Coordinates of C-alpha atoms in Angstrom, one line a residue:
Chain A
X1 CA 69.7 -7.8 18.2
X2 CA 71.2 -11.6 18.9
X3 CA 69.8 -14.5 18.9
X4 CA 69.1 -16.4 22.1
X5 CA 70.7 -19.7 20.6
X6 CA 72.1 -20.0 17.2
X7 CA 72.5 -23.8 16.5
X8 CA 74.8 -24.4 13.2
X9 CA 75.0 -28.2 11.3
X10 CA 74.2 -30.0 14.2
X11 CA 74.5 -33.9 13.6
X12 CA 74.5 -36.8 15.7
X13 CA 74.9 -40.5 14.1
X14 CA 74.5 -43.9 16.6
X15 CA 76.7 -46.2 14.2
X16 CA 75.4 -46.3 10.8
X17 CA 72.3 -44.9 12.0
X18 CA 71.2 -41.4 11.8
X19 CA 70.5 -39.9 14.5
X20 CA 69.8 -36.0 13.3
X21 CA 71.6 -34.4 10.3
X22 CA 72.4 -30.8 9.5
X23 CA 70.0 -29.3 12.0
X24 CA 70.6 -25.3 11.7
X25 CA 68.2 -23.0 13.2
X26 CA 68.0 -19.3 15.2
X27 CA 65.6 -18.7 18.4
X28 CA 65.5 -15.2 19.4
X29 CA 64.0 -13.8 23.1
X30 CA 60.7 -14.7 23.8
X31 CA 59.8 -17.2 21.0
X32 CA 58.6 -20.7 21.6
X33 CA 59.5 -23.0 18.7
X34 CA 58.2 -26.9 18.7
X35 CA 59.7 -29.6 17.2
X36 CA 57.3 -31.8 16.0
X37 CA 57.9 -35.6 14.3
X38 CA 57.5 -39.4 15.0
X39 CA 58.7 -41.5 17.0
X40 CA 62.8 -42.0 15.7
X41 CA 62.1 -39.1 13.6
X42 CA 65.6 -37.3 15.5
X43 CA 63.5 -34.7 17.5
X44 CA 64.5 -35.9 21.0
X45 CA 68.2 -36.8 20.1
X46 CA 68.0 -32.9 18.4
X47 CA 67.3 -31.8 21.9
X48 CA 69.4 -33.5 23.9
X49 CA 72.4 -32.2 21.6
X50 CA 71.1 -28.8 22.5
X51 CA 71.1 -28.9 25.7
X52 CA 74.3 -30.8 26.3
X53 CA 72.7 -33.9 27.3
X54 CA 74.2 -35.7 24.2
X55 CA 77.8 -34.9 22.4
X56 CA 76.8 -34.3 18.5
X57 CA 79.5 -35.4 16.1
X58 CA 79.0 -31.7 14.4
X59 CA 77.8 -28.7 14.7
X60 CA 77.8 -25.7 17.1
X61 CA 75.7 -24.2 19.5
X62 CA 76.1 -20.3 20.3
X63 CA 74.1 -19.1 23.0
X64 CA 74.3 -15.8 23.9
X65 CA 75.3 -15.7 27.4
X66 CA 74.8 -13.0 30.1
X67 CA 78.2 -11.8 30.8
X68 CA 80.2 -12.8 27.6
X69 CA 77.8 -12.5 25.1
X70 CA 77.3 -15.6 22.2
X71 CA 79.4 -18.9 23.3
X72 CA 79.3 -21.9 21.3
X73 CA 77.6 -23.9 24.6
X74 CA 79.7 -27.2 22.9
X75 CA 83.3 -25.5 23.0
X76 CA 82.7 -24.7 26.9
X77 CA 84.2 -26.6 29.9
X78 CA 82.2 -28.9 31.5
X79 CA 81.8 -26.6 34.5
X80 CA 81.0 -23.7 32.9
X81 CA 78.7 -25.9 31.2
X82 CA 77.1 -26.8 34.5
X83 CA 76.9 -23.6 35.8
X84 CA 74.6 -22.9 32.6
X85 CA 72.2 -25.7 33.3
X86 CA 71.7 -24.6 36.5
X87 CA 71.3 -20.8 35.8
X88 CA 70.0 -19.6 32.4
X89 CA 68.8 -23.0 30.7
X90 CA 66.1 -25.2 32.2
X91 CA 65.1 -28.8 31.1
X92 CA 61.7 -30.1 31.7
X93 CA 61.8 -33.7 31.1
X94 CA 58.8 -35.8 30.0
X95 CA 58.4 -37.9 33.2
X96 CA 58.7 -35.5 36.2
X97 CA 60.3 -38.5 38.1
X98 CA 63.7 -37.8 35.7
X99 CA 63.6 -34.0 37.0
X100 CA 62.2 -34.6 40.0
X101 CA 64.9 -35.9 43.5
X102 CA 62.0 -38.3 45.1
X103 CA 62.8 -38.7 48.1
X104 CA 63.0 -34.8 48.8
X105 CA 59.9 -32.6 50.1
X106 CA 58.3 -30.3 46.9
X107 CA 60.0 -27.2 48.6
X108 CA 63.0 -29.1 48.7
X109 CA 62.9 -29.7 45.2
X110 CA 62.3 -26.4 44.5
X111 CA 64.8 -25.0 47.3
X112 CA 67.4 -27.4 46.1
X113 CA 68.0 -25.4 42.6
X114 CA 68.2 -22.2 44.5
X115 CA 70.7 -23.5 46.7
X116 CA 72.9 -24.6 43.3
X117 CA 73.4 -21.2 42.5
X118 CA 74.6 -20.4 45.8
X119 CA 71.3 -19.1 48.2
X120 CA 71.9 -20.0 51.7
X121 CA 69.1 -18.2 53.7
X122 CA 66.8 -20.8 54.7
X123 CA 64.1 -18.7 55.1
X124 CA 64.4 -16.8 51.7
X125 CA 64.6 -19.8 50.0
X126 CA 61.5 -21.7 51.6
X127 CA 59.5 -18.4 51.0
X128 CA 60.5 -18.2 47.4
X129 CA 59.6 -22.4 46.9
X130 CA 56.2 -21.3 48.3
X131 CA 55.7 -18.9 46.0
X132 CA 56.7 -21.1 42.8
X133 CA 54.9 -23.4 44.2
X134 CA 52.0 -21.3 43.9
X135 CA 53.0 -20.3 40.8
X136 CA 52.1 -23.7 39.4
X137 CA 49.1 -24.0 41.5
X138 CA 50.5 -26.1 44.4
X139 CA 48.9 -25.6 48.0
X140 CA 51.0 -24.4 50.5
X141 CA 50.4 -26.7 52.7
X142 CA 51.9 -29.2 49.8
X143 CA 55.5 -28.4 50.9
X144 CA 56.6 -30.5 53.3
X145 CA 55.3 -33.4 51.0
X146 CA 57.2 -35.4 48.8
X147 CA 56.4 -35.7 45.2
X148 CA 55.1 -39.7 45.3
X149 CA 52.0 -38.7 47.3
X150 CA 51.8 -36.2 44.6
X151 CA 49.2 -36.8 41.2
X152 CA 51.3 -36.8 37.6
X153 CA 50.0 -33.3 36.7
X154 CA 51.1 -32.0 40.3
X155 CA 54.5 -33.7 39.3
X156 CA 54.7 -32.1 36.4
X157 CA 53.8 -28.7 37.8
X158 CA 56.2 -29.4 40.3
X159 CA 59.2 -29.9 37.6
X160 CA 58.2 -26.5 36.3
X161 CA 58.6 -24.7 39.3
X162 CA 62.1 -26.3 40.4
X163 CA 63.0 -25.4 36.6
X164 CA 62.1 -21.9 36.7
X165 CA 62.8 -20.9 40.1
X166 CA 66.0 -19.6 39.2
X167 CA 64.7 -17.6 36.7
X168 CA 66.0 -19.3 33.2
X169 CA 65.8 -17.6 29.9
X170 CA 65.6 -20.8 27.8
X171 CA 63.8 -23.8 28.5
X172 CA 63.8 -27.3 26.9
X173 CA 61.1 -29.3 27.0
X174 CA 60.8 -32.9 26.2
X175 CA 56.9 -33.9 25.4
X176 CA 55.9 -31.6 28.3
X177 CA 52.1 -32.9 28.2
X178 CA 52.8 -36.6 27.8
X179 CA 51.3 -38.7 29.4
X180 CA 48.9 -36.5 31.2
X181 CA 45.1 -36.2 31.2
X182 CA 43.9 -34.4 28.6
X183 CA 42.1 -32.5 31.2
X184 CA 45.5 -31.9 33.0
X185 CA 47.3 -31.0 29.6
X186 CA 45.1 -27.9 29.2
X187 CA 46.0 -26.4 32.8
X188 CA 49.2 -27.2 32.2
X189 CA 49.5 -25.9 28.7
X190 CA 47.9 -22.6 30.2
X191 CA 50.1 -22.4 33.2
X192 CA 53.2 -23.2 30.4
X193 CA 51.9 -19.8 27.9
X194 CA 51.3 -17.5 31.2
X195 CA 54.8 -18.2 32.4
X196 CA 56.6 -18.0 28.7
X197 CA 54.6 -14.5 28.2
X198 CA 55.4 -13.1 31.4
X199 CA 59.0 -14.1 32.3
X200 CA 60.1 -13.8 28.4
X201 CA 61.1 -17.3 28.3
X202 CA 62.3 -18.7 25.1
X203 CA 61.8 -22.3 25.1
X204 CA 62.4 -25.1 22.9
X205 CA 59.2 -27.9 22.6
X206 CA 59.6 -30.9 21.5
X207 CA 56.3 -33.3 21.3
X208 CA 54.3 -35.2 18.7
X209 CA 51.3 -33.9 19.5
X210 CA 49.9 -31.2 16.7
X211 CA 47.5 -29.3 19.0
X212 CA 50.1 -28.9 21.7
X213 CA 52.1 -27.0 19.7
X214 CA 49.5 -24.8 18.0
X215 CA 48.6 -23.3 21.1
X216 CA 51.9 -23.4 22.7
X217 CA 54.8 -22.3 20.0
X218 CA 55.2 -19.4 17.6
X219 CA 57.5 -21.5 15.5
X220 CA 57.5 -25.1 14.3
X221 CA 59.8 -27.3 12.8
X222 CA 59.1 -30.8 11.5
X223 CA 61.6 -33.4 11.8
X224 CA 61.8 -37.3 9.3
X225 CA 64.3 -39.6 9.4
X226 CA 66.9 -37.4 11.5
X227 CA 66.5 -34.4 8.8
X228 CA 64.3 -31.2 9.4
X229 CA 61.9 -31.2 6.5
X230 CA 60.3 -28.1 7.4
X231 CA 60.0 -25.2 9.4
X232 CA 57.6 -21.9 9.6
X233 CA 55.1 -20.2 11.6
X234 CA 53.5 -22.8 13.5
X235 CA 49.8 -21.7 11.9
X236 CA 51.0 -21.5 8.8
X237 CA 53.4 -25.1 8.5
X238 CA 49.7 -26.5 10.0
X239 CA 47.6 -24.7 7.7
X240 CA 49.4 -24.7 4.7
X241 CA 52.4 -27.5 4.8
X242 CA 54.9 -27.3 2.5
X243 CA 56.3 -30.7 2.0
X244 CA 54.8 -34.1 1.5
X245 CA 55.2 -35.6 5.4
X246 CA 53.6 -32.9 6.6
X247 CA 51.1 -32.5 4.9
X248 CA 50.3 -36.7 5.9
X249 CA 51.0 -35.9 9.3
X250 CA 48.8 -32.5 9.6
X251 CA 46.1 -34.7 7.6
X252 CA 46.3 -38.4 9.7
X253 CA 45.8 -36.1 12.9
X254 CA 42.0 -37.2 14.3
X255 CA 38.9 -35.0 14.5
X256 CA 37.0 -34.3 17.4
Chain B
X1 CA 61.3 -3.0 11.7
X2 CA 60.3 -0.3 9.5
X3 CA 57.0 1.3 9.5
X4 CA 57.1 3.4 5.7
X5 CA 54.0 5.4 6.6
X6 CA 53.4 7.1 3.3
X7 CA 52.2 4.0 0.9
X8 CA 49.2 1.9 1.5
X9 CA 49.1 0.2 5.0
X10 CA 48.3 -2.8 3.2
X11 CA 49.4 -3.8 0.0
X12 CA 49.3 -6.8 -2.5
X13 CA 50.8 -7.3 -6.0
X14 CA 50.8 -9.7 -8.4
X15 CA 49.9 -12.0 -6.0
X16 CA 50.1 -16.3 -6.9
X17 CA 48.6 -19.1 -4.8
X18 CA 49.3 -22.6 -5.5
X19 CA 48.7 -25.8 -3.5
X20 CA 50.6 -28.7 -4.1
X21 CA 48.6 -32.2 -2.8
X22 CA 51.9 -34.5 -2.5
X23 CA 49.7 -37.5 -1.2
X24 CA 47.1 -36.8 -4.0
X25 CA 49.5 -37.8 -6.9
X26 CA 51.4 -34.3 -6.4
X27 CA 48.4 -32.3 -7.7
X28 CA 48.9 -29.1 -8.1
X29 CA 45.6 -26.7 -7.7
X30 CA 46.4 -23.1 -9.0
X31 CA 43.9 -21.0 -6.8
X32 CA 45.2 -17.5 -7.4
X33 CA 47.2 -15.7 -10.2
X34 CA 48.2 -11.9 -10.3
X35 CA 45.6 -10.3 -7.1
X36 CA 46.3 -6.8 -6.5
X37 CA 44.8 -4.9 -3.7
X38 CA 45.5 -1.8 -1.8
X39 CA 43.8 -0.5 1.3
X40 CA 45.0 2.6 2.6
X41 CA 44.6 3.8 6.5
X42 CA 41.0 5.0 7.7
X43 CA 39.6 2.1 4.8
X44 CA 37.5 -0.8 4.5
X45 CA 37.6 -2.8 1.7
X46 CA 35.4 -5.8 1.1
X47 CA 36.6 -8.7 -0.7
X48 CA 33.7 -10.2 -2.9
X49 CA 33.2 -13.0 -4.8
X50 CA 31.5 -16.4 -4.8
X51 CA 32.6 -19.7 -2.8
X52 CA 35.8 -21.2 -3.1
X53 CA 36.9 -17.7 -5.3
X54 CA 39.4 -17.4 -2.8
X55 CA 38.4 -14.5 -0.5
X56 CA 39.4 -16.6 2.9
X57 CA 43.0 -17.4 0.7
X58 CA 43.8 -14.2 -0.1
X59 CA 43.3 -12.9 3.9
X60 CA 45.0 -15.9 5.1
X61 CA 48.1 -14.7 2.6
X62 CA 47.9 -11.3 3.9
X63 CA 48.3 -12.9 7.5
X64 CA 51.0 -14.8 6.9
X65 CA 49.4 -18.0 7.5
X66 CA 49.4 -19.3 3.7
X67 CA 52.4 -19.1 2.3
X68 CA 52.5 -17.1 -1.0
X69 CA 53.7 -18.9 -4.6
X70 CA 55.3 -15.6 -5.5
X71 CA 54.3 -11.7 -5.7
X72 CA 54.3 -9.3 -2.6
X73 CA 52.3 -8.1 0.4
X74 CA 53.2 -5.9 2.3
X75 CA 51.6 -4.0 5.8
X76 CA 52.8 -1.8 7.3
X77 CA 55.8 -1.6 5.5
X78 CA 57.0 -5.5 6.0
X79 CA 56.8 -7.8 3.2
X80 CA 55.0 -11.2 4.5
X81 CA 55.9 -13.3 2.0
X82 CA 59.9 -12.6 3.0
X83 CA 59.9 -11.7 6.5
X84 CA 61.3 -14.3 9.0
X85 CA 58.7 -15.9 11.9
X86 CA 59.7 -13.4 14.5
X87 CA 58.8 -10.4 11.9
X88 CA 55.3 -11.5 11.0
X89 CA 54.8 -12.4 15.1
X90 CA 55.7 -9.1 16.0
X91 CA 53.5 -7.7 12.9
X92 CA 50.7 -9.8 14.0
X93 CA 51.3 -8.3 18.2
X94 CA 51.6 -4.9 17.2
X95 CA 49.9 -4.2 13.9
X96 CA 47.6 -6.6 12.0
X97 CA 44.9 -7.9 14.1
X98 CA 42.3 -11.1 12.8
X99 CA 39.0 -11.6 13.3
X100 CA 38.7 -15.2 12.1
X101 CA 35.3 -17.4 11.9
X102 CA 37.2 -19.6 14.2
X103 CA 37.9 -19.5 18.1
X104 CA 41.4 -21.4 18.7
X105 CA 42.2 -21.1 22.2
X106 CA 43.7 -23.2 25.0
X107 CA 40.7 -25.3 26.8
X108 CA 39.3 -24.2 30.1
X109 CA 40.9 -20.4 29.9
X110 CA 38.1 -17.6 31.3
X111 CA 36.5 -16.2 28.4
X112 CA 38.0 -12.7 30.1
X113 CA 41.7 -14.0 29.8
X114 CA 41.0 -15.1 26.2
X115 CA 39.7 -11.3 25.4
X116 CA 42.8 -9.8 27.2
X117 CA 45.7 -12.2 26.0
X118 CA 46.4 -9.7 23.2
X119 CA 47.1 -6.9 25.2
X120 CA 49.2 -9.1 27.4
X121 CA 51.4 -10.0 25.1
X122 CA 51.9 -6.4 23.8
X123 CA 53.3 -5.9 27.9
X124 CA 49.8 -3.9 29.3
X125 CA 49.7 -4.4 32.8
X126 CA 47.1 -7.2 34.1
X127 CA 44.5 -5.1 36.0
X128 CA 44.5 -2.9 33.1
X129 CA 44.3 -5.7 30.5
X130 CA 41.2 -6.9 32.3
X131 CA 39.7 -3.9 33.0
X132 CA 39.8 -3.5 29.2
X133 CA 38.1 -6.9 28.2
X134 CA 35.6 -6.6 30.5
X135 CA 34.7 -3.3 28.8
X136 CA 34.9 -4.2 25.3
X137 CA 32.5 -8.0 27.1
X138 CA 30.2 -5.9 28.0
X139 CA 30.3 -4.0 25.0
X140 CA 29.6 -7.2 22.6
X141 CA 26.7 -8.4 25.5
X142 CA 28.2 -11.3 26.7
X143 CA 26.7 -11.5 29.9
X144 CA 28.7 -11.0 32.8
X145 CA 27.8 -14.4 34.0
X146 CA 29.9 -16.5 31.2
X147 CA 33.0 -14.4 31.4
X148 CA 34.6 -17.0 34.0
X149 CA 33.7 -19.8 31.6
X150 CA 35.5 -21.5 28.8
X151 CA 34.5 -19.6 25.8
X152 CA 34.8 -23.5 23.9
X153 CA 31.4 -24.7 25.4
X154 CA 29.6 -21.4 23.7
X155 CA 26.7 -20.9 21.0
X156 CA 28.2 -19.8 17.6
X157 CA 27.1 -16.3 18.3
X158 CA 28.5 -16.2 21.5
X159 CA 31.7 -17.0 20.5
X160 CA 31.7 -14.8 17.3
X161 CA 31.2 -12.0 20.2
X162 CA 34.5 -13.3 22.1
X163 CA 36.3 -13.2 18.8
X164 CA 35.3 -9.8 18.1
X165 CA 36.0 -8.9 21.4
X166 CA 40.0 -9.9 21.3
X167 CA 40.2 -8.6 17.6
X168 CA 39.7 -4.9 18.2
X169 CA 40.3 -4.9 22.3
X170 CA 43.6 -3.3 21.0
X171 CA 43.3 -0.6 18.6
X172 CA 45.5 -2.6 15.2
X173 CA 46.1 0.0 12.6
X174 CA 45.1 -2.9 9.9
X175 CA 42.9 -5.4 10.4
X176 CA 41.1 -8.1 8.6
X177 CA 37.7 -9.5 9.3
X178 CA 36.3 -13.0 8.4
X179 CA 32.6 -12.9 8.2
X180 CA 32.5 -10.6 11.2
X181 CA 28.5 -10.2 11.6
X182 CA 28.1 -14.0 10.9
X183 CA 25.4 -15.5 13.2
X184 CA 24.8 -12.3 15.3
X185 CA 21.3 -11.0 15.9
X186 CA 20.4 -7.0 15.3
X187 CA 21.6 -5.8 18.3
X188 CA 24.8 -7.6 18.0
X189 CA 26.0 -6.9 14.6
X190 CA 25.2 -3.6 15.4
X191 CA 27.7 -3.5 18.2
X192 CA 30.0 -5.0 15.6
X193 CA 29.7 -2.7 13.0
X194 CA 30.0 0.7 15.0
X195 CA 33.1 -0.9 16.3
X196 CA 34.6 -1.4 12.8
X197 CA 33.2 2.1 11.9
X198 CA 34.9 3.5 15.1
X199 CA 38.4 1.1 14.0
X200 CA 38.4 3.2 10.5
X201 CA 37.6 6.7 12.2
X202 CA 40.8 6.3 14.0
X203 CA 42.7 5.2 10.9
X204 CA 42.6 1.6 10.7
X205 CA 43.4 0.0 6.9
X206 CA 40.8 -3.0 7.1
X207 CA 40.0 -6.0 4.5
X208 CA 36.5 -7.4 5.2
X209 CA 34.6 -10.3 3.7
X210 CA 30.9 -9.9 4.5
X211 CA 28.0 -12.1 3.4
X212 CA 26.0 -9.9 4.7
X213 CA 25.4 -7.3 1.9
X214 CA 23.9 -4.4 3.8
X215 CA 26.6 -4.6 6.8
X216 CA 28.8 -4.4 3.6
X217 CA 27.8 -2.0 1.8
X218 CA 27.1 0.4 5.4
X219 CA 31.2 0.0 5.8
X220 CA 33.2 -0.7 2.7
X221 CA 34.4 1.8 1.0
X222 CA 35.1 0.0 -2.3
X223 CA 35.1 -3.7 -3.0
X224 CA 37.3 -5.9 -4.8
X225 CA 35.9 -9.1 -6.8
X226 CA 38.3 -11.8 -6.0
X227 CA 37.1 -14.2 -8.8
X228 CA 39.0 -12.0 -11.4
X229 CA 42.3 -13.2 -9.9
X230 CA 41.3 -17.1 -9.7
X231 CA 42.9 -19.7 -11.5
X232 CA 41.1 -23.1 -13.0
X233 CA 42.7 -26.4 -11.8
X234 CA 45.5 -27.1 -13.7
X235 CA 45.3 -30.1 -15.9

């Protein structure tokens, strides 16, 4: 077996300052790792390199593609590139408003992604943004609407489903749960495990919130300063941390 | 991964647990030093011990969810304390199932899809998966009634039931059990304890720690005195 995405040495400086260092990891079919850290502690800069967003001054990322089998993702042209953001990776940003096109209906939105990888019957492609839309627990008769009459969870919801309509195997996530209700977070965090479990996502989560990522990734890795200070079973990096910032940051989180 | 079917289904040597406190002056508390245990298939064996000896610790270990200081454990054939994530996740899908004193789960999930989350993930089809909780629900005497609910908002007993319920809803050829009759009445641990006596019948290898002596000494087979392998703080 391969590894979905093998990342090697990534690093990424902004002047003198470090941005992520030496970042190596492996994420095989069907896991969920999170990234967890502070604010500045590298973990969104991390993800952006991975998903081509950013140019890292080092490092590689193989993914193993469909046809050719593991690609370093950062050797590839731009189109091919492209053609790999639209297809097999998905990005779910943390305001739907940066993955979301406004001004288009929902079923545009979601129709718009199918349409990027070439579907042209109109009615396939409604049918099949009604059914995502479903999916993520949006009305029907929510179609024709455009996302600023919609609430921030429906937003979100409605990222998810123009994101997975094309059926991705790797998603990135960037704090999926911000700035949502708490009440919202725990539909959507639901909706999120269903969808991982039955489409055999693998899916990279990064967020600073502990609880989010003990019910939402297998894997965890903990990020200070730009460097990954430690990674595991999520339960067990939780239960029993291994290194001093963890162990502050499992033990400054507040009861309830 | 490779299932070596002839040893012990569980198996522990020379076993070390430390904790190091690195915002507590770097303590380092030394819980555990050289714990051996062996449980082979159709067996229960009940960890003893008084509080803080380390019973909880040593299951956690055997999880996968503390991290071992050195020694082995292995179940099933895998070594925990080397295998990578996606070894110990599969381990923990297919093989090793927990019955822990604690409900984690995601708020506002039916108390049905809570009970039938493990066979999803193993790839049993939906209807079937819920046909299968509702079964082993009714089994534990969870009325019908709370099923649709959030099992966060329930008694202690209640949710001791649902936990039950998910830990042997798929049959796990090892299993451990964390206080698995706490706060159930008669009727209840009853249920509990023909279900672990029904687990062993069919071969499971399972490590118990039971406060409750009688439902101990009705199911265990032997019983292993964790305070023999626990260490003093270190100065």
């Amino acid at each position: 077996m391969t590894p979905l995405l093998d990342v090697k040495g990534i690093a990424k400086r902004y002047g003198r300052h470090i941005g992520c260092a030496d970042v190596s990891f492996d994420l095989w079919p069907g896991e969920v790792m999170g990234i967890v850290g502070e604010s500045g502690s590298g973990k969104s800069t991390l993800l952006n390199c991975l998903a081509g967003h950013l140019a890292p001054d080092a490092g590689e990322v193989w993914f193993d593609t469909r046809v050719d089998g593991p690609k370093d993702t950062l050797k590839m042209g731009e189109p091919e590139r492209r053609m790999l953001s639209r297809t097999d990776w998905a990005f779910v940003h943390q305001h739907a408003r940066d993955g979301l096109r406004m001004g288009v209906s929902a079923g545009g939105n979601v129709g718009e992604r199918l349409m990027a990888v070439g579907a042209r019957n109109y009615g396939t492609i409604r049918h099949q943004a009604i059914d995502w839309l479903g999916r993520v627990e949006i009305s029907e008769e929510r179609v024709d609407d455009r996302p600023t009459t919609f609430s921030g969870g429906m937003q979100q919801r409605l990222q998810i489903a123009r994101n997975l309509v094309t059926g991705p195997r790797l998603v990135f996530m960037d704090e999926p749960t911000g700035g949502l209700d708490v009440s919202v977070q725990a539909r959507l965090l639901d909706l999120l495990r269903g969808l991982v479990r039955d489409m055999g996502l693998s899916a990279i989560v990064v967020t600073h919130d502990l609880a989010v990522v003990r019910l939402l990734a297998d894997r965890l890795m903990v990020m200070k300063d730009g460097q990954v200070v430690e990674t595991g079973l999520t339960d067990q990096v939780l239960d029993d941390p291994q290194h001093g910032y963890t162990q502050l940051l499992v033990s400054s989180v507040l009861q309830v | 991964m490779n299932f070596v079917q002839d040893g012990p289904m569980i198996q522990v040597t020379n076993l070390s647990k430390t904790f190091t406190l690195h915002n507590q002056g770097a303590a380092e508390i030394a819980v555990m030093e050289g714990a051996d245990l062996s449980v082979a298939a159709a067996e229960c064996v009940a960890l003893v011990g008084v509080s803080g000896a380390g019973k909880s610790t040593l299951m956690r270990m055997i999880y996968g969810n503390y991290l071992a200081a050195s020694g082995t454990i292995t179940v099933g054939g895998l070594d925990v304390t080397q295998a990578a994530p996606r070894e110990i996740l599969s381990l923990r899908r297919v093989t090793l199932g927990y019955v822990s004193q604690f409900l984690r789960v995601v708020p506002r999930v039916p108390t049905l899809d809570v009970v039938a989350e493990p066979l999803l993930t193993l790839g049993v089809d939906v209807t079937e998966a819920r046909d299968r909780a509702k079964a082993m629900l009714d089994r534990v005497n969870l009325p019908e009634r709370l099923w649709g609910l959030s099992p966060t908002t329930f008694s202690g007993g209640e949710q001791q039931r649902v936990n039950v319920a998910r830990g042997f809803i798929h049959a796990y050829p090892a299993l451990l059990l964390d206080e698995p009759t706490a706060s159930l009445d008669g009727a209840n641990r009853e249920v509990v304890l023909s279900l672990i006596e029904e687990a062993k019948a069919r071969g499971a290898a399972i490590v118990g720690i039971f406060h409750d002596e009688e439902a101990r000494d009705r199911v265990c087979d032997r019983q292993i005195d964790v305070s023999a392998f626990a260490r003093r703080r270190a100065a």
